[in-house]
GROMACS .gro file of C-alpha atoms in nm:
model
  376
    1UNK     CA    1   6.451  11.316   4.757
    2UNK     CA    2   6.143  11.212   4.559
    3UNK     CA    3   6.106  11.300   4.194
    4UNK     CA    4   5.758  11.280   4.032
    5UNK     CA    5   5.720  11.217   3.665
    6UNK     CA    6   5.631  11.485   3.411
    7UNK     CA    7   5.299  11.642   3.491
    8UNK     CA    8   5.370  11.666   3.862
    9UNK     CA    9   5.253  11.321   3.971
   10UNK     CA   10   5.377  10.965   3.976
   11UNK     CA   11   5.137  10.774   3.751
   12UNK     CA   12   5.150  10.450   3.954
   13UNK     CA   13   5.091  10.608   4.295
   14UNK     CA   14   4.801  10.442   4.482
   15UNK     CA   15   4.718  10.224   4.183
   16UNK     CA   16   4.742   9.845   4.216
   17UNK     CA   17   4.950   9.660   3.960
   18UNK     CA   18   4.881   9.290   3.915
   19UNK     CA   19   5.212   9.104   3.916
   20UNK     CA   20   5.109   8.740   3.893
   21UNK     CA   21   4.798   8.526   3.887
   22UNK     CA   22   4.682   8.182   3.785
   23UNK     CA   23   4.373   8.062   3.599
   24UNK     CA   24   4.130   7.855   3.800
   25UNK     CA   25   4.173   7.479   3.773
   26UNK     CA   26   3.807   7.460   3.680
   27UNK     CA   27   3.902   7.617   3.345
   28UNK     CA   28   4.155   7.345   3.260
   29UNK     CA   29   4.061   7.064   3.024
   30UNK     CA   30   4.102   6.699   3.118
   31UNK     CA   31   4.366   6.639   2.849
   32UNK     CA   32   4.583   6.924   2.976
   33UNK     CA   33   4.539   6.796   3.331
   34UNK     CA   34   4.653   6.450   3.222
   35UNK     CA   35   4.967   6.599   3.065
   36UNK     CA   36   5.085   6.774   3.378
   37UNK     CA   37   4.991   6.476   3.595
   38UNK     CA   38   5.222   6.267   3.378
   39UNK     CA   39   5.494   6.532   3.402
   40UNK     CA   40   5.469   6.523   3.780
   41UNK     CA   41   5.524   6.147   3.786
   42UNK     CA   42   5.830   6.181   3.565
   43UNK     CA   43   6.004   6.470   3.738
   44UNK     CA   44   5.903   6.450   4.105
   45UNK     CA   45   6.196   6.369   4.336
   46UNK     CA   46   6.141   6.136   4.628
   47UNK     CA   47   6.102   6.246   4.986
   48UNK     CA   48   5.845   6.468   5.160
   49UNK     CA   49   6.073   6.774   5.175
   50UNK     CA   50   6.153   6.762   4.802
   51UNK     CA   51   5.826   6.657   4.643
   52UNK     CA   52   5.680   6.863   4.359
   53UNK     CA   53   5.297   6.840   4.372
   54UNK     CA   54   5.140   6.828   4.029
   55UNK     CA   55   4.990   7.176   4.054
   56UNK     CA   56   5.337   7.335   4.020
   57UNK     CA   57   5.402   7.177   3.680
   58UNK     CA   58   5.106   7.324   3.502
   59UNK     CA   59   5.205   7.469   3.167
   60UNK     CA   60   5.369   7.806   3.228
   61UNK     CA   61   5.206   7.873   3.565
   62UNK     CA   62   5.466   7.803   3.831
   63UNK     CA   63   5.319   8.017   4.106
   64UNK     CA   64   5.178   7.935   4.450
   65UNK     CA   65   4.828   7.788   4.449
   66UNK     CA   66   4.540   7.997   4.583
   67UNK     CA   67   4.536   8.009   4.963
   68UNK     CA   68   4.451   8.194   5.282
   69UNK     CA   69   4.592   8.171   5.634
   70UNK     CA   70   4.948   8.188   5.498
   71UNK     CA   71   5.218   8.433   5.602
   72UNK     CA   72   5.429   8.668   5.391
   73UNK     CA   73   5.759   8.830   5.485
   74UNK     CA   74   6.016   9.012   5.274
   75UNK     CA   75   6.378   9.117   5.259
   76UNK     CA   76   6.533   9.359   5.009
   77UNK     CA   77   6.528   9.101   4.728
   78UNK     CA   78   6.239   8.862   4.778
   79UNK     CA   79   5.892   8.813   4.914
   80UNK     CA   80   5.849   8.478   5.091
   81UNK     CA   81   5.517   8.295   5.129
   82UNK     CA   82   5.486   8.014   5.381
   83UNK     CA   83   5.203   7.772   5.459
   84UNK     CA   84   4.836   7.838   5.403
   85UNK     CA   85   4.503   7.666   5.357
   86UNK     CA   86   4.255   7.594   5.077
   87UNK     CA   87   3.958   7.358   5.125
   88UNK     CA   88   3.903   7.327   4.747
   89UNK     CA   89   4.038   6.980   4.670
   90UNK     CA   90   4.145   7.053   4.313
   91UNK     CA   91   4.287   7.400   4.382
   92UNK     CA   92   4.490   7.256   4.672
   93UNK     CA   93   4.651   6.990   4.453
   94UNK     CA   94   4.409   6.703   4.497
   95UNK     CA   95   4.547   6.365   4.594
   96UNK     CA   96   4.900   6.481   4.510
   97UNK     CA   97   4.906   6.715   4.812
   98UNK     CA   98   4.966   6.488   5.110
   99UNK     CA   99   4.909   6.783   5.345
  100UNK     CA  100   4.566   6.875   5.199
  101UNK     CA  101   4.396   7.112   5.277
  102UNK     CA  102   4.720   7.278   5.400
  103UNK     CA  103   5.035   7.376   5.211
  104UNK     CA  104   5.363   7.254   5.360
  105UNK     CA  105   5.587   7.464   5.138
  106UNK     CA  106   5.788   7.784   5.107
  107UNK     CA  107   5.767   8.008   4.801
  108UNK     CA  108   5.978   8.304   4.694
  109UNK     CA  109   5.886   8.593   4.464
  110UNK     CA  110   6.197   8.763   4.328
  111UNK     CA  111   6.131   9.136   4.296
  112UNK     CA  112   6.394   9.201   4.028
  113UNK     CA  113   6.279   8.931   3.784
  114UNK     CA  114   5.912   8.924   3.897
  115UNK     CA  115   5.923   8.543   3.906
  116UNK     CA  116   5.804   8.282   4.156
  117UNK     CA  117   6.007   7.984   4.272
  118UNK     CA  118   5.929   7.714   4.524
  119UNK     CA  119   6.219   7.701   4.768
  120UNK     CA  120   6.346   7.346   4.818
  121UNK     CA  121   6.430   7.313   5.185
  122UNK     CA  122   6.556   7.044   5.418
  123UNK     CA  123   6.516   6.987   5.788
  124UNK     CA  124   6.233   7.015   6.035
  125UNK     CA  125   5.960   7.213   5.859
  126UNK     CA  126   5.653   7.294   6.072
  127UNK     CA  127   5.332   7.097   6.020
  128UNK     CA  128   5.103   7.359   6.181
  129UNK     CA  129   5.054   7.556   5.861
  130UNK     CA  130   4.763   7.792   5.916
  131UNK     CA  131   4.746   8.123   6.106
  132UNK     CA  132   5.101   8.102   6.238
  133UNK     CA  133   5.312   8.417   6.277
  134UNK     CA  134   5.634   8.483   6.087
  135UNK     CA  135   5.910   8.743   6.084
  136UNK     CA  136   6.255   8.787   5.931
  137UNK     CA  137   6.569   8.815   6.145
  138UNK     CA  138   6.877   8.850   5.926
  139UNK     CA  139   6.873   8.555   5.685
  140UNK     CA  140   6.644   8.360   5.915
  141UNK     CA  141   6.271   8.318   5.877
  142UNK     CA  142   6.118   8.263   6.222
  143UNK     CA  143   5.781   8.088   6.241
  144UNK     CA  144   5.591   8.054   6.568
  145UNK     CA  145   5.267   7.879   6.660
  146UNK     CA  146   4.994   7.804   6.411
  147UNK     CA  147   4.740   7.526   6.379
  148UNK     CA  148   4.696   7.211   6.177
  149UNK     CA  149   4.393   6.999   6.097
  150UNK     CA  150   4.150   6.998   6.268
  151UNK     CA  151   4.185   7.367   6.350
  152UNK     CA  152   4.216   7.432   6.723
  153UNK     CA  153   4.299   7.073   6.806
  154UNK     CA  154   4.649   7.058   6.662
  155UNK     CA  155   4.825   7.379   6.768
  156UNK     CA  156   5.192   7.465   6.819
  157UNK     CA  157   5.404   7.672   7.056
  158UNK     CA  158   5.735   7.594   6.888
  159UNK     CA  159   5.970   7.831   6.708
  160UNK     CA  160   6.095   7.700   6.374
  161UNK     CA  161   6.377   7.875   6.191
  162UNK     CA  162   6.452   7.852   5.820
  163UNK     CA  163   6.782   7.993   5.700
  164UNK     CA  164   6.682   8.111   5.354
  165UNK     CA  165   7.044   8.124   5.238
  166UNK     CA  166   7.114   7.759   5.320
  167UNK     CA  167   6.750   7.652   5.278
  168UNK     CA  168   6.734   7.450   5.597
  169UNK     CA  169   6.477   7.434   5.877
  170UNK     CA  170   6.561   7.386   6.244
  171UNK     CA  171   6.354   7.365   6.559
  172UNK     CA  172   6.472   7.626   6.807
  173UNK     CA  173   6.540   7.468   7.146
  174UNK     CA  174   6.414   7.719   7.401
  175UNK     CA  175   6.433   7.751   7.778
  176UNK     CA  176   6.178   7.887   8.022
  177UNK     CA  177   5.801   7.844   8.017
  178UNK     CA  178   5.670   7.848   7.662
  179UNK     CA  179   5.354   8.037   7.563
  180UNK     CA  180   5.039   7.830   7.527
  181UNK     CA  181   4.984   7.644   7.203
  182UNK     CA  182   4.797   7.904   6.998
  183UNK     CA  183   4.731   8.032   6.650
  184UNK     CA  184   4.636   8.372   6.515
  185UNK     CA  185   4.887   8.544   6.743
  186UNK     CA  186   5.118   8.824   6.623
  187UNK     CA  187   5.485   8.897   6.684
  188UNK     CA  188   5.765   9.147   6.626
  189UNK     CA  189   6.140   9.154   6.685
  190UNK     CA  190   6.290   9.449   6.875
  191UNK     CA  191   6.658   9.469   6.975
  192UNK     CA  192   6.713   9.094   6.968
  193UNK     CA  193   6.388   9.005   7.148
  194UNK     CA  194   6.089   8.831   6.993
  195UNK     CA  195   5.759   8.960   7.136
  196UNK     CA  196   5.441   8.752   7.096
  197UNK     CA  197   5.094   8.874   7.186
  198UNK     CA  198   4.748   8.717   7.186
  199UNK     CA  199   4.617   8.425   6.985
  200UNK     CA  200   4.364   8.151   7.047
  201UNK     CA  201   4.363   7.785   7.140
  202UNK     CA  202   4.051   7.746   6.928
  203UNK     CA  203   3.833   7.783   7.236
  204UNK     CA  204   3.994   8.052   7.452
  205UNK     CA  205   4.142   8.386   7.347
  206UNK     CA  206   4.456   8.535   7.498
  207UNK     CA  207   4.588   8.869   7.620
  208UNK     CA  208   4.925   8.717   7.715
  209UNK     CA  209   5.247   8.893   7.620
  210UNK     CA  210   5.560   8.679   7.595
  211UNK     CA  211   5.920   8.764   7.510
  212UNK     CA  212   6.189   8.536   7.373
  213UNK     CA  213   6.553   8.640   7.413
  214UNK     CA  214   6.701   8.529   7.080
  215UNK     CA  215   7.054   8.521   7.222
  216UNK     CA  216   6.980   8.301   7.526
  217UNK     CA  217   6.667   8.140   7.374
  218UNK     CA  218   6.476   8.187   7.698
  219UNK     CA  219   6.105   8.265   7.716
  220UNK     CA  220   5.965   8.518   7.966
  221UNK     CA  221   5.597   8.574   8.039
  222UNK     CA  222   5.572   8.951   8.076
  223UNK     CA  223   5.339   9.090   8.342
  224UNK     CA  224   5.238   9.449   8.261
  225UNK     CA  225   5.165   9.671   8.561
  226UNK     CA  226   4.814   9.762   8.447
  227UNK     CA  227   4.502   9.674   8.639
  228UNK     CA  228   4.318   9.380   8.477
  229UNK     CA  229   4.047   9.607   8.333
  230UNK     CA  230   4.312   9.821   8.160
  231UNK     CA  231   4.461   9.535   7.959
  232UNK     CA  232   4.389   9.500   7.586
  233UNK     CA  233   4.088   9.288   7.494
  234UNK     CA  234   4.158   8.923   7.419
  235UNK     CA  235   4.191   8.860   7.048
  236UNK     CA  236   4.346   8.675   6.756
  237UNK     CA  237   4.431   8.748   6.392
  238UNK     CA  238   4.548   9.095   6.485
  239UNK     CA  239   4.886   9.241   6.389
  240UNK     CA  240   5.167   9.421   6.571
  241UNK     CA  241   5.375   9.723   6.474
  242UNK     CA  242   5.649   9.898   6.670
  243UNK     CA  243   5.858  10.213   6.670
  244UNK     CA  244   6.139  10.077   6.890
  245UNK     CA  245   5.979  10.212   7.208
  246UNK     CA  246   5.621  10.088   7.191
  247UNK     CA  247   5.440   9.787   7.046
  248UNK     CA  248   5.105   9.869   6.886
  249UNK     CA  249   4.815   9.624   6.848
  250UNK     CA  250   4.591   9.669   6.546
  251UNK     CA  251   4.264   9.501   6.470
  252UNK     CA  252   4.184   9.139   6.530
  253UNK     CA  253   3.895   9.001   6.730
  254UNK     CA  254   3.722   8.683   6.832
  255UNK     CA  255   3.478   8.448   6.661
  256UNK     CA  256   3.190   8.673   6.762
  257UNK     CA  257   3.331   9.023   6.714
  258UNK     CA  258   3.606   9.232   6.553
  259UNK     CA  259   3.776   9.534   6.706
  260UNK     CA  260   3.764   9.870   6.528
  261UNK     CA  261   4.058  10.106   6.509
  262UNK     CA  262   3.901  10.387   6.713
  263UNK     CA  263   4.148  10.300   6.986
  264UNK     CA  264   4.486  10.131   6.975
  265UNK     CA  265   4.667   9.965   7.264
  266UNK     CA  266   5.040  10.030   7.288
  267UNK     CA  267   5.282   9.846   7.516
  268UNK     CA  268   5.557  10.072   7.651
  269UNK     CA  269   5.878   9.868   7.665
  270UNK     CA  270   6.038  10.100   7.920
  271UNK     CA  271   5.752  10.137   8.169
  272UNK     CA  272   5.597   9.790   8.126
  273UNK     CA  273   5.251   9.947   8.087
  274UNK     CA  274   4.979   9.915   7.827
  275UNK     CA  275   4.862  10.254   7.705
  276UNK     CA  276   4.543  10.334   7.516
  277UNK     CA  277   4.559  10.568   7.217
  278UNK     CA  278   4.232  10.717   7.087
  279UNK     CA  279   4.228  10.759   6.709
  280UNK     CA  280   4.007  10.942   6.463
  281UNK     CA  281   3.876  10.688   6.208
  282UNK     CA  282   3.841  10.771   5.840
  283UNK     CA  283   3.475  10.836   5.764
  284UNK     CA  284   3.472  10.587   5.476
  285UNK     CA  285   3.671  10.308   5.641
  286UNK     CA  286   3.522  10.084   5.907
  287UNK     CA  287   3.671   9.792   6.105
  288UNK     CA  288   3.888   9.556   5.905
  289UNK     CA  289   3.928   9.195   6.025
  290UNK     CA  290   4.154   9.016   5.968
  291UNK     CA  291   4.400   9.270   5.824
  292UNK     CA  292   4.777   9.223   5.833
  293UNK     CA  293   4.952   9.561   5.872
  294UNK     CA  294   5.293   9.718   5.854
  295UNK     CA  295   5.462  10.051   5.913
  296UNK     CA  296   5.646  10.290   5.684
  297UNK     CA  297   5.795  10.626   5.784
  298UNK     CA  298   5.594  10.632   6.107
  299UNK     CA  299   5.263  10.557   5.936
  300UNK     CA  300   5.059  10.236   5.966
  301UNK     CA  301   4.912  10.081   5.654
  302UNK     CA  302   4.650   9.809   5.631
  303UNK     CA  303   4.704   9.494   5.422
  304UNK     CA  304   5.032   9.318   5.366
  305UNK     CA  305   5.393   9.395   5.284
  306UNK     CA  306   5.598   9.701   5.199
  307UNK     CA  307   5.920   9.722   4.998
  308UNK     CA  308   6.080  10.065   4.947
  309UNK     CA  309   5.743  10.234   4.983
  310UNK     CA  310   5.562   9.968   4.781
  311UNK     CA  311   5.292   9.744   4.928
  312UNK     CA  312   5.245   9.383   4.815
  313UNK     CA  313   4.920   9.191   4.859
  314UNK     CA  314   4.906   8.814   4.804
  315UNK     CA  315   4.632   8.554   4.827
  316UNK     CA  316   4.332   8.553   5.055
  317UNK     CA  317   3.961   8.477   5.036
  318UNK     CA  318   3.789   8.644   4.741
  319UNK     CA  319   3.441   8.492   4.774
  320UNK     CA  320   3.305   8.430   5.124
  321UNK     CA  321   2.984   8.257   5.014
  322UNK     CA  322   3.169   8.035   4.769
  323UNK     CA  323   3.465   7.990   5.005
  324UNK     CA  324   3.707   8.065   4.720
  325UNK     CA  325   4.065   8.189   4.741
  326UNK     CA  326   4.307   8.360   4.505
  327UNK     CA  327   4.671   8.317   4.407
  328UNK     CA  328   4.710   8.670   4.272
  329UNK     CA  329   4.991   8.905   4.374
  330UNK     CA  330   4.946   9.282   4.354
  331UNK     CA  331   5.162   9.579   4.438
  332UNK     CA  332   5.085   9.947   4.489
  333UNK     CA  333   5.307  10.248   4.558
  334UNK     CA  334   5.193  10.427   4.873
  335UNK     CA  335   5.440  10.712   4.835
  336UNK     CA  336   5.609  10.877   4.540
  337UNK     CA  337   5.915  10.655   4.496
  338UNK     CA  338   6.262  10.798   4.515
  339UNK     CA  339   6.461  10.868   4.202
  340UNK     CA  340   6.665  10.557   4.285
  341UNK     CA  341   6.358  10.333   4.290
  342UNK     CA  342   6.216  10.476   3.967
  343UNK     CA  343   6.551  10.435   3.794
  344UNK     CA  344   6.582  10.081   3.927
  345UNK     CA  345   6.241   9.980   3.791
  346UNK     CA  346   6.319  10.137   3.454
  347UNK     CA  347   6.651   9.953   3.438
  348UNK     CA  348   6.489   9.616   3.507
  349UNK     CA  349   6.219   9.668   3.244
  350UNK     CA  350   6.458   9.799   2.978
  351UNK     CA  351   6.742   9.551   3.039
  352UNK     CA  352   6.590   9.230   3.184
  353UNK     CA  353   6.912   9.041   3.108
  354UNK     CA  354   7.089   9.239   3.381
  355UNK     CA  355   6.979   8.973   3.631
  356UNK     CA  356   7.197   8.719   3.449
  357UNK     CA  357   7.523   8.914   3.477
  358UNK     CA  358   7.799   8.827   3.722
  359UNK     CA  359   7.884   9.042   4.020
  360UNK     CA  360   8.201   9.169   3.851
  361UNK     CA  361   8.006   9.267   3.540
  362UNK     CA  362   7.747   9.448   3.749
  363UNK     CA  363   8.015   9.635   3.940
  364UNK     CA  364   8.177   9.739   3.615
  365UNK     CA  365   7.845   9.887   3.506
  366UNK     CA  366   7.841  10.107   3.813
  367UNK     CA  367   7.584   9.925   4.026
  368UNK     CA  368   7.634   9.949   4.402
  369UNK     CA  369   7.666   9.643   4.625
  370UNK     CA  370   7.320   9.707   4.774
  371UNK     CA  371   7.159   9.707   4.429
  372UNK     CA  372   7.350   9.398   4.325
  373UNK     CA  373   7.219   9.224   4.635
  374UNK     CA  374   6.864   9.284   4.511
  375UNK     CA  375   6.939   9.068   4.209
  376UNK     CA  376   7.035   8.764   4.416
   0.00000   0.00000   0.00000
């Protein structure tokens, strides 16, 4: 049951709140830059998986650098940011970033403390770090496809898995015929199956639909029963949503066009058919491309991530002509939050030290196990 504040409305509904940001490097003086360059040399551990590029040691600004082409996923406690691209040499870390202009790193934003942390991982981290697809499955972050430098000439069709609890990457050994090496594809997990649709090699665009059985690790190239003219248009940088029975394709396009939302293709898992759903567009909203999406209570929202009715937006291109990107993180409530969520936010703001208490102390205060898990 939702409970609006006094006055009949929730004051933060449909209003973006800026959670974190970082000043442009162009505003930093040379003396300050020299200080954090020196700090990086002192504190950086050895090894490619554990390095700390100098940009993370800037005074009081430990947040991900500005980027686009990254992927964000979330569980009940954290938002995770993986990969990305920034052609600006200084913004991307300069000579200290051996993967320039890409970011070979995993970041975590903790909802309860509103703090960023770079997650130190081991193992076989992907090197194709732009326009991959990502999804959570339990404690595992699954990353498929993507492209490296130069774009379109260094693509992947591997599935990498990072267990965020143990902070280790592994390459998933799969059977069957793999999908083509693509980027800009989209994927969802339904009942233990990973579905992947579309993407591009950099030259050709795909309408292929593949399924990976996560228990047997076997790929299957699905062949819908539709006539060729009834298949969805080839595309990349679209997104997928599902309701357990159908997979919906939203947006995307090619290098020469983007697809509006006046019709949506839906794949029926039971009948193995693509269906076409005609929609009524909002008069003030045109095609959006690219535009990651998600679902909440049967509705589809444009942009990024949702947590308990709250949408999070991170990064992206903010100036097309100047080719500039942002590191900012915003959130906005799309629905009036429940009494639980409003109480939870008030608790965190009033008693920030609660995140430092032990599990036994939290239990003694009356917090449930599910709320305690949010603090981890």
